[in-house]
Every structure is written in C-alpha cells, then in structure tokens.
Tab-separated table of C-alpha atoms in Angstrom:
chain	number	residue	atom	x	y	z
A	23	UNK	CA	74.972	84.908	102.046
A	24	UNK	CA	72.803	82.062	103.783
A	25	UNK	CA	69.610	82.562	105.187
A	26	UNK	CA	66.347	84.258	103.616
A	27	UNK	CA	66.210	84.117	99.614
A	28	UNK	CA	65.177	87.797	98.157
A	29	UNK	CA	61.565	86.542	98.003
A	30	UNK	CA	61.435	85.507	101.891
A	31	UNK	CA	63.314	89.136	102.153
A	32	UNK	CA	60.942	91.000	100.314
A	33	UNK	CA	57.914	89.293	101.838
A	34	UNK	CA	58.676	91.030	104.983
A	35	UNK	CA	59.117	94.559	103.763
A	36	UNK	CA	55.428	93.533	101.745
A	37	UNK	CA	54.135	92.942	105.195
A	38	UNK	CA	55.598	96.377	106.389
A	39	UNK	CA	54.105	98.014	103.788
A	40	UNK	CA	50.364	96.822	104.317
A	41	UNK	CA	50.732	97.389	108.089
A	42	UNK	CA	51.682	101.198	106.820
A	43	UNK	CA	48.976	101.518	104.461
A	44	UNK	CA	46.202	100.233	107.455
A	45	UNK	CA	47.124	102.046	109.630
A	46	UNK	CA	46.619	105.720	107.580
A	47	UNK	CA	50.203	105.992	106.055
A	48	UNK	CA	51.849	105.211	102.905
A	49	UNK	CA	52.756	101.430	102.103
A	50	UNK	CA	56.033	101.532	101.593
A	51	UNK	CA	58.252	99.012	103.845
A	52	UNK	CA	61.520	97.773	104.417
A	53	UNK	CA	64.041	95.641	106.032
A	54	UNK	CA	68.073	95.221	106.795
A	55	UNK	CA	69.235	92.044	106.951
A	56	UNK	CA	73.126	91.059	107.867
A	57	UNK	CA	75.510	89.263	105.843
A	58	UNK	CA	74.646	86.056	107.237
A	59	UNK	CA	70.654	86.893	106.207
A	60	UNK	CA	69.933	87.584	110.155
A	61	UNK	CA	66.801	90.070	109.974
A	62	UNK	CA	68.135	93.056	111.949
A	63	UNK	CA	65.464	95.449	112.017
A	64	UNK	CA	62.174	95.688	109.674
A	65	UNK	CA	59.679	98.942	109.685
A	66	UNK	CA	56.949	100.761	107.504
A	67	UNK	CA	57.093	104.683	106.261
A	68	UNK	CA	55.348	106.241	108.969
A	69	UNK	CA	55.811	109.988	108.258
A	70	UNK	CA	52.051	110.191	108.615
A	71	UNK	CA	51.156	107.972	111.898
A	72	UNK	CA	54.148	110.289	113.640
A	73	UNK	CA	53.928	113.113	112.103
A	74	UNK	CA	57.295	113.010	111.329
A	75	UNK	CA	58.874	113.678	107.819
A	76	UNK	CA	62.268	111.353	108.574
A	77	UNK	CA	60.580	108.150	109.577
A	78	UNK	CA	60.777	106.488	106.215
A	79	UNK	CA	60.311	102.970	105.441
A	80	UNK	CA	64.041	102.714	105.331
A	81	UNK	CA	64.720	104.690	107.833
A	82	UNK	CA	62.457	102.648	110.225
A	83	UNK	CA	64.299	99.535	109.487
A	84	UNK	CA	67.424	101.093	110.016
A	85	UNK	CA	66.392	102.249	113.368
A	86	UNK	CA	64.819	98.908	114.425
A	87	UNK	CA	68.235	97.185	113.562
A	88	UNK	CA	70.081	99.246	116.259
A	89	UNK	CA	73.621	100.347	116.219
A	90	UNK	CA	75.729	98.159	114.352
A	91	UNK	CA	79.556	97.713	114.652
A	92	UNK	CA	79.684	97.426	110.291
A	93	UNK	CA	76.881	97.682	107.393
A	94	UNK	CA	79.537	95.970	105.651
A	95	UNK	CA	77.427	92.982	103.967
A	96	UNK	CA	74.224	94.315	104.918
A	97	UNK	CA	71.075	94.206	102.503
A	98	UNK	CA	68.350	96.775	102.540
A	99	UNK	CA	65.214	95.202	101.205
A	100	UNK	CA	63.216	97.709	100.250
A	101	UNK	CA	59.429	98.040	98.131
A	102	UNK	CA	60.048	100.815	96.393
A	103	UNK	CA	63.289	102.250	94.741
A	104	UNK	CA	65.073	104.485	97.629
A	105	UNK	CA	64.450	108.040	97.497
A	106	UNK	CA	67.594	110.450	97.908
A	107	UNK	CA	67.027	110.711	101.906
A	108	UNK	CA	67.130	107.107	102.228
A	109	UNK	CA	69.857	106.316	99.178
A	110	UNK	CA	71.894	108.552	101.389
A	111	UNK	CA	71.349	106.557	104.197
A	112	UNK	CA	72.551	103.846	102.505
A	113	UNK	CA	75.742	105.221	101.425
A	114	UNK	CA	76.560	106.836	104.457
A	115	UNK	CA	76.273	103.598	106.361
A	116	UNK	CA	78.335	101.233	103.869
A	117	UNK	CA	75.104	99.212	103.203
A	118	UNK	CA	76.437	97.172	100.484
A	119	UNK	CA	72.946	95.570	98.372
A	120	UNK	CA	69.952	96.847	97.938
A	121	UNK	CA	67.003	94.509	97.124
A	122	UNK	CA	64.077	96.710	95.842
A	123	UNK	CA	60.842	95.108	94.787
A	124	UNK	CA	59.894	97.924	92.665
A	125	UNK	CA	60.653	101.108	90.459
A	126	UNK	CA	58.168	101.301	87.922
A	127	UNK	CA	55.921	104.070	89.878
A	128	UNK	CA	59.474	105.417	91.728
A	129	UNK	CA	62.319	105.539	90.478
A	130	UNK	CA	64.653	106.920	93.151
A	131	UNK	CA	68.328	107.115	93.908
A	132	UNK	CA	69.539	103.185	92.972
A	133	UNK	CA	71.143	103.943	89.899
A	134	UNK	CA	73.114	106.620	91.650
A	135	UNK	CA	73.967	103.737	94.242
A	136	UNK	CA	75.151	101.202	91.856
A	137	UNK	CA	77.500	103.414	90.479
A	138	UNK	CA	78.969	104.263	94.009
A	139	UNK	CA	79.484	100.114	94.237
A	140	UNK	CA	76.047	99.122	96.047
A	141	UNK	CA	74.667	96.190	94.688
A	142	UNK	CA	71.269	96.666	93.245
A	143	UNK	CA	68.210	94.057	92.521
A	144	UNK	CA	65.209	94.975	90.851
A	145	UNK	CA	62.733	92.665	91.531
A	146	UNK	CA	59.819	94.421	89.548
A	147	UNK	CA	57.608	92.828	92.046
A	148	UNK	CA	53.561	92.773	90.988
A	149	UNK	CA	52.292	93.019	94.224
A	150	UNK	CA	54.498	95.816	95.255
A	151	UNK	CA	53.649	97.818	91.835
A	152	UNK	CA	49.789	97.106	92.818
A	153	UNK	CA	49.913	98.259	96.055
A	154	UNK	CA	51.428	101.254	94.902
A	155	UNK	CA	49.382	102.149	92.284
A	156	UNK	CA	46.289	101.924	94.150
A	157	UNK	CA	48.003	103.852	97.195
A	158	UNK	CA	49.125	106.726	94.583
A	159	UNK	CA	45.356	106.859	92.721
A	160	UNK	CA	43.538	107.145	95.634
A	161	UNK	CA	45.447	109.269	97.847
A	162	UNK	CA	47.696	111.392	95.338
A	163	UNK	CA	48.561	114.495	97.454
A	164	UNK	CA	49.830	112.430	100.317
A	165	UNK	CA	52.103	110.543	97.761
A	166	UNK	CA	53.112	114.030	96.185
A	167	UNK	CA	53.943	115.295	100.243
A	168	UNK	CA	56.087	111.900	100.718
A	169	UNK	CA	57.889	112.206	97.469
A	170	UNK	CA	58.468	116.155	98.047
A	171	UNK	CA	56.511	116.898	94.651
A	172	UNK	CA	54.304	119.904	94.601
C-alpha cells in the first residue's frame, strides 16, 4: 500500500477523536482508507451529539466513505480497539486491516477479527490511551452507556 504511513493514518482518527470529545461526545475516532492509502471517509463517535446509539466512530467513517464497489484492501484506522457493533461492520464489509491505536482501556472484538483473516495493528498509542483515560475518569457513566456496561 502507498500513501499515508499508520502514524499519518492514525493522526487523523486522533483529530476525530478530539473534535468528538469538544463537542460533548466521547473521543473515539476513525478513518477508512483504500488500498492505495486514498482517505475515503473519516468521522468521530457521535452517539451523544445525535442522539443516536449507531453513529460510532467507525461507523461514521464508514458512512463518510460512501458506497464502495469492494472493502477489499481497505484499512480501518481506528483509536480504540473495535467494539462488537463495529468489528461486525468490519467483517461484514470485507475490510481487510485494522489499524487501532489502542486497547489497553478497550479491548474489543480484534482478536476475534484476526482470527477471521483481518489484519490487525496495535499501535498502543500514548496519546490515544491518555485521551481515553481522562475521557473514562471524568465522565464514567457516559463511557459505561457507549460500551453497553451497566
């Protein structure tokens, strides 16, 4: 794959997440890029600012990308580890790598994807463990709604 390295890829679902977390929601972003690196789509969890329990960070980007003819080739780029909507999402669709900058305060469905053939890379990004940290100790029932914890 040309284009964007995974740090260039993951610096634009960073920038995702910290529109998400000023503008109320929770800072979690992503982006899908195409086999050649081409950034299709890129979008924020926004399940608060809608109202809307679907619209995650994944989901956004998936969105913004538009129909596509394959997701053959296709990276997800993600800041946290998918959770099972969105690792679904990513199966369904024949997304073939997942980039994820973190899974230290998540760990969601990517082990489940690697053994289904997705390619997985865990970046253990510091920023994106930070950011989630903080999100998580100051606004723990909205992270318990998103994650479907009670």
């Amino acid at each position: 794959m040309s284009g964007p390295g995974t740090s260039a890829m993951l610096a634009t679902a960073v920038a995702e997440a910290r529109a998400g977390l000023a503008s109320g929601g929770v800072p979690i972003g992503a982006a899908l890029y195409g086999p050649d690196g081409t950034l299709l789509g890129r979008g924020h969890n926004r399940r608060v600012q809608d109202g809307d329990p679907s619209v995650h960070a994944e989901t956004a980007a998936f969105r913004a990308a538009g129909r596509q003819r394959s997701y053959k080739g296709t990276t997800m780029v993600t800041t946290l580890s998918p959770c099972w909507y969105c690792s679904g999402l990513v199966r369904q669709f024949g997304i073939s790598r997942v980039v994820i900058g973190e899974a230290e305060t998540f760990h969601g469905g990517h082990d489940w994807l690697a053994e289904h053939g997705v390619e997985i890379v865990v970046l253990d990004d510091p920023e994106c463990v930070a950011m989630m940290r903080g999100f998580i100790a100051e606004r723990p029932e909205l992270w318990h709604e998103d994650i479907g914890a009670d």
